[in-house]
CSV table of C-alpha atoms and ligand atoms in Angstrom, one decimal:
chain,number,residue,atom,x,y,z
W,1,UNK,CA,2.6,11.5,-21.5
W,2,UNK,CA,-0.8,13.8,-19.9
W,3,UNK,CA,-1.0,15.5,-16.7
W,4,UNK,CA,-3.3,16.4,-14.6
W,5,UNK,CA,-2.0,20.2,-13.6
W,6,UNK,CA,-1.9,21.1,-17.8
W,7,UNK,CA,-5.0,19.1,-18.4
W,8,UNK,CA,-8.0,21.3,-19.2
W,9,UNK,CA,-10.8,19.5,-17.7
W,10,UNK,CA,-13.6,22.3,-18.3
W,11,UNK,CA,-17.2,21.4,-20.1
W,12,UNK,CA,-15.3,17.0,-19.4
W,13,UNK,CA,-17.5,14.7,-17.8
W,14,UNK,CA,-14.2,12.7,-16.3
W,15,UNK,CA,-14.2,9.3,-15.0
W,16,UNK,CA,-11.7,9.3,-11.9
W,17,UNK,CA,-11.1,6.0,-10.8
W,18,UNK,CA,-10.6,7.1,-6.6
W,19,UNK,CA,-10.0,4.8,-3.5
W,20,UNK,CA,-11.7,4.6,-1.3
W,21,UNK,CA,-12.6,1.7,0.4
W,22,UNK,CA,-12.0,3.9,3.8
W,23,UNK,CA,-13.0,1.1,7.2
W,24,UNK,CA,-16.4,2.1,8.3
W,25,UNK,CA,-18.1,0.8,11.7
W,26,UNK,CA,-21.5,-0.4,12.7
W,27,UNK,CA,-23.5,2.0,12.2
W,28,UNK,CA,-21.4,3.0,8.7
W,29,UNK,CA,-20.0,5.9,9.8
W,30,UNK,CA,-16.0,6.6,8.2
W,31,UNK,CA,-14.4,6.1,10.3
W,32,UNK,CA,-10.6,7.2,9.6
W,33,UNK,CA,-11.5,9.7,6.4
W,34,UNK,CA,-7.8,9.5,5.2
W,35,UNK,CA,-8.6,8.2,1.9
W,36,UNK,CA,-11.3,11.3,1.1
W,37,UNK,CA,-9.3,13.2,1.7
W,38,UNK,CA,-6.5,12.5,-0.3
W,39,UNK,CA,-8.5,12.2,-3.6
W,40,UNK,CA,-9.6,15.8,-3.1
W,41,UNK,CA,-6.7,17.8,-4.5
W,42,UNK,CA,-7.9,15.8,-7.6
W,43,UNK,CA,-10.8,16.3,-7.9
W,44,UNK,CA,-11.6,19.9,-6.9
W,45,UNK,CA,-8.8,21.1,-9.6
W,46,UNK,CA,-11.3,18.7,-12.2
W,47,UNK,CA,-14.5,21.0,-10.5
W,48,UNK,CA,-12.8,24.2,-10.4
W,49,UNK,CA,-12.0,23.6,-14.4
W,50,UNK,CA,-15.5,23.7,-15.1
W,51,UNK,CA,-15.4,18.9,-15.8
W,52,UNK,CA,-17.7,17.0,-14.1
W,53,UNK,CA,-15.8,14.2,-11.7
W,54,UNK,CA,-17.8,10.4,-12.1
W,55,UNK,CA,-16.1,8.9,-8.8
W,56,UNK,CA,-15.6,5.2,-9.3
W,57,UNK,CA,-13.7,2.8,-5.9
W,58,UNK,CA,-15.1,0.1,-4.5
W,59,UNK,CA,-15.7,-0.2,-0.8
W,60,UNK,CA,-14.5,-3.7,1.0
W,61,UNK,CA,-14.4,-6.9,-0.6
W,62,UNK,CA,-18.8,-7.6,-1.8
W,63,UNK,CA,-19.4,-11.5,-3.7
W,64,UNK,CA,-22.8,-9.4,-4.9
W,65,UNK,CA,-24.8,-6.6,-4.4
W,66,UNK,CA,-24.8,-6.2,-0.4
W,67,UNK,CA,-25.7,-2.9,1.2
W,68,UNK,CA,-23.3,-2.9,3.3
W,69,UNK,CA,-20.3,-2.4,0.7
W,70,UNK,CA,-22.7,0.6,-0.6
W,71,UNK,CA,-20.5,3.6,-1.0
W,72,UNK,CA,-23.9,5.5,-0.6
W,73,UNK,CA,-22.5,5.5,3.1
W,74,UNK,CA,-19.5,7.9,2.3
W,75,UNK,CA,-22.0,10.4,-0.3
W,76,UNK,CA,-22.3,12.2,3.5
W,77,UNK,CA,-18.7,12.7,3.5
W,78,UNK,CA,-17.6,13.2,0.6
W,79,UNK,CA,-20.7,15.5,0.1
W,80,UNK,CA,-18.4,17.7,3.0
W,81,UNK,CA,-15.5,17.0,2.5
W,82,UNK,CA,-15.6,18.3,-1.7
W,83,UNK,CA,-18.0,21.9,-0.8
W,84,UNK,CA,-20.5,20.1,-3.3
W,85,UNK,CA,-23.6,18.6,-3.0
W,86,UNK,CA,-22.3,14.9,-5.0
W,87,UNK,CA,-24.9,13.0,-6.4
W,88,UNK,CA,-25.8,9.2,-6.7
W,89,UNK,CA,-25.5,6.5,-8.7
W,90,UNK,CA,-27.5,3.8,-7.7
W,91,UNK,CA,-25.2,1.8,-10.0
W,92,UNK,CA,-21.9,1.8,-11.8
W,93,UNK,CA,-22.0,0.6,-14.8
W,94,UNK,CA,-25.8,0.2,-15.6
W,95,UNK,CA,-28.4,2.9,-17.3
W,96,UNK,CA,-28.8,4.8,-14.1
W,97,UNK,CA,-25.6,5.9,-14.7
W,98,UNK,CA,-25.0,6.3,-18.0
W,99,UNK,CA,-28.1,8.0,-17.8
W,100,UNK,CA,-27.7,10.7,-14.6
W,101,UNK,CA,-23.3,10.8,-16.2
W,102,UNK,CA,-24.8,12.1,-19.0
W,103,UNK,CA,-27.3,15.2,-17.8
W,104,UNK,CA,-24.1,16.0,-15.3
W,105,UNK,CA,-23.4,20.3,-15.6
W,106,UNK,CA,-19.9,21.7,-15.4
W,107,UNK,CA,-19.0,21.6,-11.9
W,108,UNK,CA,-21.6,18.9,-10.7
W,109,UNK,CA,-19.9,15.6,-9.1
W,110,UNK,CA,-21.4,12.3,-9.4
W,111,UNK,CA,-20.9,9.2,-7.2
W,112,UNK,CA,-20.8,5.9,-9.0
W,113,UNK,CA,-22.2,2.1,-6.8
W,114,UNK,CA,-19.2,0.5,-6.1
W,115,UNK,CA,-17.8,-1.1,-8.5
W,116,UNK,CA,-16.2,-4.8,-7.1
W,117,UNK,CA,-20.7,-4.9,-7.0
W,118,UNK,CA,-19.9,-6.4,-10.8
W,119,UNK,CA,-17.4,-9.3,-10.6
W,120,UNK,CA,-16.5,-7.9,-13.4
W,121,UNK,CA,-15.1,-5.5,-11.8
W,122,UNK,CA,-11.8,-8.1,-10.6
W,123,UNK,CA,-12.2,-10.6,-13.6
W,124,UNK,CA,-13.2,-13.8,-10.5
W,125,UNK,CA,-16.4,-15.8,-11.7
W,126,UNK,CA,-18.6,-15.1,-8.2
W,127,UNK,CA,-20.7,-18.8,-6.9
W,128,UNK,CA,-19.0,-21.0,-7.7
W,129,UNK,CA,-19.8,-24.3,-5.6
W,130,UNK,CA,-16.9,-25.1,-3.2
W,131,UNK,CA,-16.9,-28.8,-5.2
W,132,UNK,CA,-16.9,-27.6,-8.3
W,133,UNK,CA,-14.8,-28.5,-11.0
W,134,UNK,CA,-12.0,-27.9,-12.4
W,135,UNK,CA,-13.5,-28.0,-16.1
W,136,UNK,CA,-15.8,-25.6,-14.4
W,137,UNK,CA,-14.2,-23.2,-13.0
W,138,UNK,CA,-12.1,-22.6,-15.8
W,139,UNK,CA,-15.5,-22.4,-18.0
W,140,UNK,CA,-17.1,-19.9,-15.4
W,141,UNK,CA,-13.6,-18.0,-15.2
W,142,UNK,CA,-13.4,-17.5,-18.9
W,143,UNK,CA,-17.1,-16.8,-18.7
W,144,UNK,CA,-16.2,-13.6,-16.6
W,145,UNK,CA,-13.6,-12.3,-18.8
W,146,UNK,CA,-15.3,-11.9,-21.9
W,147,UNK,CA,-18.0,-9.7,-19.2
W,148,UNK,CA,-15.5,-7.8,-17.8
W,149,UNK,CA,-14.8,-6.3,-21.7
W,150,UNK,CA,-18.6,-5.0,-21.7
W,151,UNK,CA,-18.7,-4.0,-18.9
W,152,UNK,CA,-15.4,-1.7,-19.1
W,153,UNK,CA,-16.9,-0.8,-21.8
W,154,UNK,CA,-19.7,1.3,-19.9
W,155,UNK,CA,-18.0,2.7,-17.8
W,156,UNK,CA,-15.8,4.2,-20.2
W,157,UNK,CA,-18.6,5.4,-22.2
W,158,UNK,CA,-19.5,7.8,-18.9
W,159,UNK,CA,-16.4,9.9,-19.8
W,160,UNK,CA,-14.3,12.2,-21.6
W,161,UNK,CA,-11.3,10.9,-20.3
W,162,UNK,CA,-9.7,8.6,-17.6
W,163,UNK,CA,-7.6,9.7,-14.1
W,164,UNK,CA,-6.4,8.0,-11.6
W,165,UNK,CA,-5.8,8.9,-8.7
W,166,UNK,CA,-6.0,5.1,-6.8
W,167,UNK,CA,-2.2,4.1,-6.5
W,168,UNK,CA,-3.8,1.5,-3.7
W,169,UNK,CA,-5.3,-0.2,-6.8
W,170,UNK,CA,-2.5,0.5,-8.7
W,171,UNK,CA,-1.4,-3.3,-8.7
W,172,UNK,CA,-4.3,-5.1,-9.6
W,173,UNK,CA,-5.7,-5.2,-13.4
W,174,UNK,CA,-9.4,-4.5,-13.0
W,175,UNK,CA,-12.1,-3.8,-15.2
W,176,UNK,CA,-11.3,-0.1,-13.3
W,177,UNK,CA,-7.7,0.3,-12.7
W,178,UNK,CA,-6.1,-0.7,-15.7
W,179,UNK,CA,-8.3,-2.2,-18.9
W,180,UNK,CA,-10.1,0.8,-18.6
W,181,UNK,CA,-7.2,3.2,-20.0
W,182,UNK,CA,-7.8,1.0,-23.0
W,183,UNK,CA,-10.7,3.4,-24.3
W,184,UNK,CA,-8.2,7.0,-23.8
W,185,UNK,CA,-6.2,8.5,-25.7
W,186,UNK,CA,-2.9,9.2,-24.0
W,187,UNK,CA,-4.5,13.0,-24.2
W,188,UNK,CA,-7.1,11.9,-22.6
W,189,UNK,CA,-6.4,9.6,-19.2
W,190,UNK,CA,-3.5,11.1,-16.8
W,191,UNK,CA,-2.5,9.9,-12.8
W,192,UNK,CA,-5.3,12.1,-9.7
W,193,UNK,CA,-2.6,14.0,-8.0
W,194,UNK,CA,-2.6,11.5,-5.5
W,195,UNK,CA,-1.1,8.3,-8.1
W,196,UNK,CA,2.0,11.1,-9.4
W,197,UNK,CA,2.6,11.5,-5.4
W,198,UNK,CA,3.7,8.2,-5.5
W,199,UNK,CA,4.5,7.3,-8.5
W,200,UNK,CA,7.1,9.7,-7.6
W,201,UNK,CA,8.5,8.3,-4.2
W,202,UNK,CA,8.5,5.2,-5.9
W,203,UNK,CA,11.4,6.6,-8.4
W,204,UNK,CA,12.8,8.6,-6.5
W,205,UNK,CA,13.2,6.0,-4.0
W,206,UNK,CA,14.3,2.8,-6.6
W,207,UNK,CA,16.4,5.3,-8.5
W,208,UNK,CA,18.6,6.4,-5.1
W,209,UNK,CA,19.7,9.8,-6.9
W,210,UNK,CA,21.0,10.7,-3.5
W,211,UNK,CA,23.4,8.1,-1.1
W,212,UNK,CA,23.7,6.5,0.6
W,213,UNK,CA,21.4,4.9,0.4
W,214,UNK,CA,18.9,3.0,3.3
W,215,UNK,CA,16.5,0.5,3.7
W,216,UNK,CA,14.7,-0.8,6.6
W,217,UNK,CA,13.3,-4.1,5.5
W,218,UNK,CA,10.7,-5.4,9.0
W,219,UNK,CA,7.7,-7.5,9.4
W,220,UNK,CA,7.0,-10.8,10.7
W,221,UNK,CA,7.9,-12.7,7.7
W,222,UNK,CA,10.8,-12.7,5.0
W,223,UNK,CA,8.4,-15.1,2.7
W,224,UNK,CA,6.3,-12.0,2.8
W,225,UNK,CA,9.8,-10.1,1.8
W,226,UNK,CA,12.1,-11.3,-0.6
W,227,UNK,CA,11.7,-10.2,-4.1
W,228,UNK,CA,11.9,-7.4,-1.9
W,229,UNK,CA,15.2,-7.4,-0.7
W,230,UNK,CA,16.0,-8.9,-4.1
W,231,UNK,CA,15.6,-6.2,-5.8
W,232,UNK,CA,16.9,-3.5,-3.6
W,233,UNK,CA,19.5,-5.8,-2.7
W,234,UNK,CA,20.2,-4.3,-6.2
W,235,UNK,CA,19.6,-0.7,-5.3
W,236,UNK,CA,20.5,0.0,-1.5
W,237,UNK,CA,23.7,0.8,0.4
W,238,UNK,CA,22.9,-0.5,3.9
W,239,UNK,CA,19.9,-2.9,3.9
W,240,UNK,CA,18.8,-3.3,7.7
W,241,UNK,CA,17.2,-6.4,8.0
W,242,UNK,CA,14.4,-5.8,11.7
W,243,UNK,CA,11.5,-7.9,13.2
W,244,UNK,CA,10.0,-10.8,13.2
W,245,UNK,CA,12.2,-11.7,9.8
W,246,UNK,CA,15.9,-11.3,11.6
W,247,UNK,CA,15.5,-14.2,13.8
W,248,UNK,CA,15.8,-16.9,10.7
W,249,UNK,CA,18.6,-14.7,9.7
W,250,UNK,CA,20.4,-15.1,13.0
W,251,UNK,CA,19.2,-19.4,13.1
W,252,UNK,CA,20.7,-19.4,10.2
W,253,UNK,CA,23.9,-18.3,11.5
W,254,UNK,CA,24.2,-21.1,14.3
W,255,UNK,CA,22.5,-18.0,16.6
W,256,UNK,CA,20.4,-19.8,20.1
W,257,UNK,CA,16.4,-17.8,19.5
W,258,UNK,CA,14.1,-19.3,22.0
W,259,UNK,CA,11.3,-19.3,21.4
W,260,UNK,CA,12.1,-16.2,19.1
W,261,UNK,CA,10.0,-16.2,15.2
W,262,UNK,CA,12.1,-17.9,12.9
W,263,UNK,CA,11.1,-19.3,9.3
W,264,UNK,CA,13.2,-23.1,9.9
W,265,UNK,CA,12.0,-23.0,6.0
W,266,UNK,CA,13.5,-20.5,4.6
W,267,UNK,CA,17.8,-21.2,6.4
W,268,UNK,CA,18.9,-21.1,3.6
W,269,UNK,CA,17.3,-18.7,1.5
W,270,UNK,CA,18.2,-16.3,4.9
W,271,UNK,CA,22.6,-17.2,4.1
W,272,UNK,CA,21.4,-17.9,0.4
W,273,UNK,CA,20.9,-13.4,0.6
W,274,UNK,CA,23.6,-12.5,2.8
W,275,UNK,CA,26.0,-13.9,0.6
W,276,UNK,CA,24.2,-12.3,-1.8
W,277,UNK,CA,25.0,-9.0,-0.1
W,278,UNK,CA,28.0,-9.4,1.0
W,279,UNK,CA,29.2,-10.2,-3.4
W,280,UNK,CA,27.1,-7.2,-3.8
W,281,UNK,CA,29.0,-5.0,-1.3
W,282,UNK,CA,26.1,-4.7,0.9
W,283,UNK,CA,26.0,-3.2,3.8
W,284,UNK,CA,23.9,-5.7,6.0
W,285,UNK,CA,22.4,-5.3,9.6
W,286,UNK,CA,21.0,-7.6,11.7
W,287,UNK,CA,20.2,-6.8,15.6
W,288,UNK,CA,22.8,-7.8,17.8
W,289,UNK,CA,20.4,-8.0,21.0
W,290,UNK,CA,17.5,-8.2,21.7
W,291,UNK,CA,14.7,-7.1,23.4
W,292,UNK,CA,13.0,-10.1,25.1
W,293,UNK,CA,10.2,-11.5,26.5
W,294,UNK,CA,8.8,-14.7,28.4
W,295,UNK,CA,5.6,-15.2,26.9
W,296,UNK,CA,3.8,-12.9,23.4
W,297,UNK,CA,2.1,-10.2,26.0
W,298,UNK,CA,2.8,-6.9,26.3
W,299,UNK,CA,3.0,-7.4,30.1
W,300,UNK,CA,5.4,-10.4,30.1
W,301,UNK,CA,8.5,-10.3,31.7
W,302,UNK,CA,11.4,-8.2,29.7
W,303,UNK,CA,15.0,-8.2,29.7
W,304,UNK,CA,18.3,-7.5,27.1
W,305,UNK,CA,20.1,-10.2,25.7
W,306,UNK,CA,22.0,-11.2,23.2
W,307,UNK,CA,19.9,-11.5,19.8
W,308,UNK,CA,21.6,-14.9,19.1
W,309,UNK,CA,22.0,-16.2,23.0
W,310,UNK,CA,18.1,-16.2,23.5
W,311,UNK,CA,17.5,-18.6,25.8
W,312,UNK,CA,15.1,-21.2,25.5
W,313,UNK,CA,11.8,-20.6,26.8
W,314,UNK,CA,11.6,-16.3,26.1
W,315,UNK,CA,11.0,-14.9,22.5
W,316,UNK,CA,13.1,-11.6,20.8
W,317,UNK,CA,9.8,-9.1,20.9
W,318,UNK,CA,11.6,-6.2,19.8
W,319,UNK,CA,15.5,-4.3,19.2
W,320,UNK,CA,17.4,-3.8,21.9
W,321,UNK,CA,19.1,-1.1,22.5
W,322,UNK,CA,22.7,-1.9,20.8
W,323,UNK,CA,21.3,-1.9,17.8
W,324,UNK,CA,19.1,0.9,18.2
W,325,UNK,CA,22.2,2.6,17.7
W,326,UNK,CA,23.6,0.9,15.4
W,327,UNK,CA,20.7,1.4,13.0
W,328,UNK,CA,20.1,4.9,13.9
W,329,UNK,CA,23.6,6.1,13.3
W,330,UNK,CA,23.5,4.5,9.2
W,331,UNK,CA,20.5,5.7,9.4
W,332,UNK,CA,21.8,9.4,10.2
W,333,UNK,CA,23.9,9.7,7.6
W,334,UNK,CA,21.5,8.0,4.6
W,335,UNK,CA,20.1,10.5,2.0
W,336,UNK,CA,17.6,8.6,0.9
W,337,UNK,CA,15.5,5.8,3.3
W,338,UNK,CA,12.8,3.6,2.8
W,339,UNK,CA,11.5,1.9,6.3
W,340,UNK,CA,9.2,-0.9,5.4
W,341,UNK,CA,8.4,-2.4,8.6
W,342,UNK,CA,8.4,-2.4,12.6
W,343,UNK,CA,11.3,-3.6,14.5
W,344,UNK,CA,9.0,-5.2,16.8
W,345,UNK,CA,6.0,-5.5,17.7
W,346,UNK,CA,5.1,-1.8,18.0
W,347,UNK,CA,0.9,-3.1,18.8
W,348,UNK,CA,2.0,-3.5,22.8
W,349,UNK,CA,3.5,-0.2,24.6
W,350,UNK,CA,6.4,-1.9,25.9
W,351,UNK,CA,7.7,-3.2,22.9
W,352,UNK,CA,7.7,0.1,20.3
W,353,UNK,CA,11.6,1.4,21.2
W,354,UNK,CA,13.0,0.1,18.4
W,355,UNK,CA,10.5,1.8,16.1
W,356,UNK,CA,10.6,4.2,17.6
W,357,UNK,CA,14.2,5.4,17.1
W,358,UNK,CA,14.1,4.3,14.1
W,359,UNK,CA,11.8,6.6,13.0
W,360,UNK,CA,13.3,9.8,15.1
W,361,UNK,CA,16.1,9.0,13.5
W,362,UNK,CA,14.5,8.9,10.2
W,363,UNK,CA,13.1,12.1,11.1
W,364,UNK,CA,16.6,13.6,12.0
W,365,UNK,CA,18.0,12.7,8.7
W,366,UNK,CA,15.0,14.2,6.7
W,367,UNK,CA,15.5,17.5,8.3
W,368,UNK,CA,19.4,17.4,7.1
W,369,UNK,CA,18.2,17.5,3.6
W,370,UNK,CA,17.4,13.5,3.0
W,371,UNK,CA,14.4,11.9,1.3
W,372,UNK,CA,12.3,9.5,3.5
W,373,UNK,CA,9.4,7.1,2.2
W,374,UNK,CA,8.1,5.4,4.5
W,375,UNK,CA,4.6,2.2,4.4
W,376,UNK,CA,3.6,-0.3,2.9
W,377,UNK,CA,2.2,-3.3,5.6
W,378,UNK,CA,2.4,-1.4,9.6
W,379,UNK,CA,4.9,0.9,9.1
W,380,UNK,CA,2.5,3.7,8.3
W,381,UNK,CA,0.8,2.2,11.5
W,382,UNK,CA,3.2,2.8,13.3
W,383,UNK,CA,4.5,6.3,12.4
W,384,UNK,CA,1.1,7.8,13.3
W,385,UNK,CA,1.1,6.0,16.3
W,386,UNK,CA,4.6,8.3,16.7
W,387,UNK,CA,3.2,11.3,15.4
W,388,UNK,CA,6.0,11.6,13.2
W,389,UNK,CA,4.4,10.9,10.0
W,390,UNK,CA,4.7,15.0,9.5
W,391,UNK,CA,8.7,14.5,10.2
W,392,UNK,CA,8.9,12.1,6.6
W,393,UNK,CA,9.4,13.0,3.1
W,394,UNK,CA,6.0,10.2,1.9
W,395,UNK,CA,3.9,8.4,3.6
W,396,UNK,CA,2.6,6.3,1.2
W,397,UNK,CA,-1.2,5.8,1.4
W,398,UNK,CA,-0.2,2.2,-1.0
W,399,UNK,CA,0.4,-1.2,1.4
W,400,UNK,CA,0.5,-4.1,-1.1
W,401,UNK,CA,1.1,-2.1,-4.4
W,402,UNK,CA,3.8,-0.3,-2.5
W,403,UNK,CA,5.0,-3.7,-2.1
W,404,UNK,CA,5.2,-4.6,-5.3
W,405,UNK,CA,6.3,-1.3,-6.7
W,406,UNK,CA,9.8,-1.9,-4.2
W,407,UNK,CA,9.9,-5.7,-6.0
W,408,UNK,CA,10.3,-3.7,-9.0
W,409,UNK,CA,7.1,-4.8,-10.8
W,410,UNK,CA,5.1,-3.1,-13.1
W,411,UNK,CA,2.2,-1.6,-11.6
W,412,UNK,CA,-1.1,-2.6,-14.1
W,413,UNK,CA,-2.5,0.7,-12.8
W,414,UNK,CA,0.5,2.9,-14.1
W,415,UNK,CA,1.7,1.0,-17.3
W,416,UNK,CA,-2.1,1.7,-18.6
W,417,UNK,CA,-1.9,5.5,-18.5
W,418,UNK,CA,2.4,5.5,-19.3
W,419,UNK,CA,1.6,2.8,-21.6
S,501,AMP,P1,4.0,-6.0,8.6
S,501,AMP,O1,2.7,-6.4,7.8
S,501,AMP,O2,5.8,-7.4,7.2
S,501,AMP,O3,5.0,-4.6,8.2
S,501,AMP,O4,5.2,-6.9,9.7
S,501,AMP,C1,4.1,-6.5,10.9
S,501,AMP,C2,3.7,-7.0,12.2
S,501,AMP,O5,6.2,-7.7,12.3
S,501,AMP,C3,3.5,-6.5,12.6
S,501,AMP,O6,2.5,-6.6,13.2
S,501,AMP,C4,4.7,-6.7,14.2
S,501,AMP,O7,4.0,-6.8,16.0
S,501,AMP,C5,5.4,-7.9,13.5
S,501,AMP,N1,6.5,-8.3,14.7
S,501,AMP,C6,7.7,-7.1,14.7
S,501,AMP,N2,8.1,-8.3,15.1
S,501,AMP,C7,8.1,-8.9,15.7
S,501,AMP,C8,8.7,-9.9,16.5
S,501,AMP,N3,10.2,-9.9,16.6
S,501,AMP,N4,8.3,-11.0,17.2
S,501,AMP,C9,7.1,-10.7,16.8
S,501,AMP,N5,6.2,-10.2,15.8
S,501,AMP,C10,6.7,-9.7,15.3
């Protein structure tokens, strides 16, 4: 497989798919430029070699062309961070993009307009009336799929090489994230530095070369984590199921959980997963005590209770001190650690303690040589909130893509480069 480090971009036009889906305020100012910074090493390498990056991204979820979602809003900041004046094409697949791309000189960079101004990027039909029949929907889907090929070809024709550095969209088989790769031979397509790091981090976790391997899965719902739990049961030594999910398991085992969040239709599934863990010899840990509240609010009255004896009018919003201790003991001994999802409602200051103690134990294990990956859902916000992201081995930028990767799925954006 071609690597960005070894590739010489001199004189090459390079289609670089990045994830510049950054948050903007009402004046279209960027409120967090992490995603732009994350792509800089790749863009700088291409420019330093004497190549010309043609930078493509989506921004938001436009239903067509809309100034609100124009990538022009990020042009200034991108130029500033990259240290070169980036040119802009008002379109990504029309004549303007082709002309501007063709005129690029070595070391010049071009930013294309939002890929999702075209329905063909995602390959999903738009503008169908709400009462459209199944037949109409089918026809519209067929039509967009057909025009998607021409769109993808246009994107590919802008460049000599293709670099995918958008891990955040690697789980989507879109024109610019996966389909385009077909138009470049193996020597001229590769991951960018960010994507490479993400792929390596996930592989390191899923292959868990160093044991014990502990996964901490939190968050609100079991239903959104079933596939992850199933995939990890084959791989982990310890599985900590925490956050809101834990109460479905506790209730399934006959515990009293008061008004704690629970998926009553997943009780049987919870028992199955517990059984599966037992059969596989996985040490599955659930909360033994909880920090409970008399309402879902930061200002609620609080108390501690055994996790299976929560009074009727109360709900568990975080783990208790005994659980913190048990989790931390396991985490500190681990050599490979995955953390996805907080132990409680960390958005409320009074219910952050459990998540913080997990984060601190991970940092300590990492200091003693463990490999730790934090990502997917709210755990990134959580570790950033505690200011501890520098203490773990890797914080994924992935979100949904990371979750699909740890479910064991093949991500189209990765497969398109590897195969
Ligand atoms: P996820 O996006 O799957 O990582 O889920 C994160 C969300 O789970 C956060 O917004 C938390 O507030 C929520 N959460 C965690 N613990 C609880 C709980 N005990 N009760 C309700 N929500 C929870």
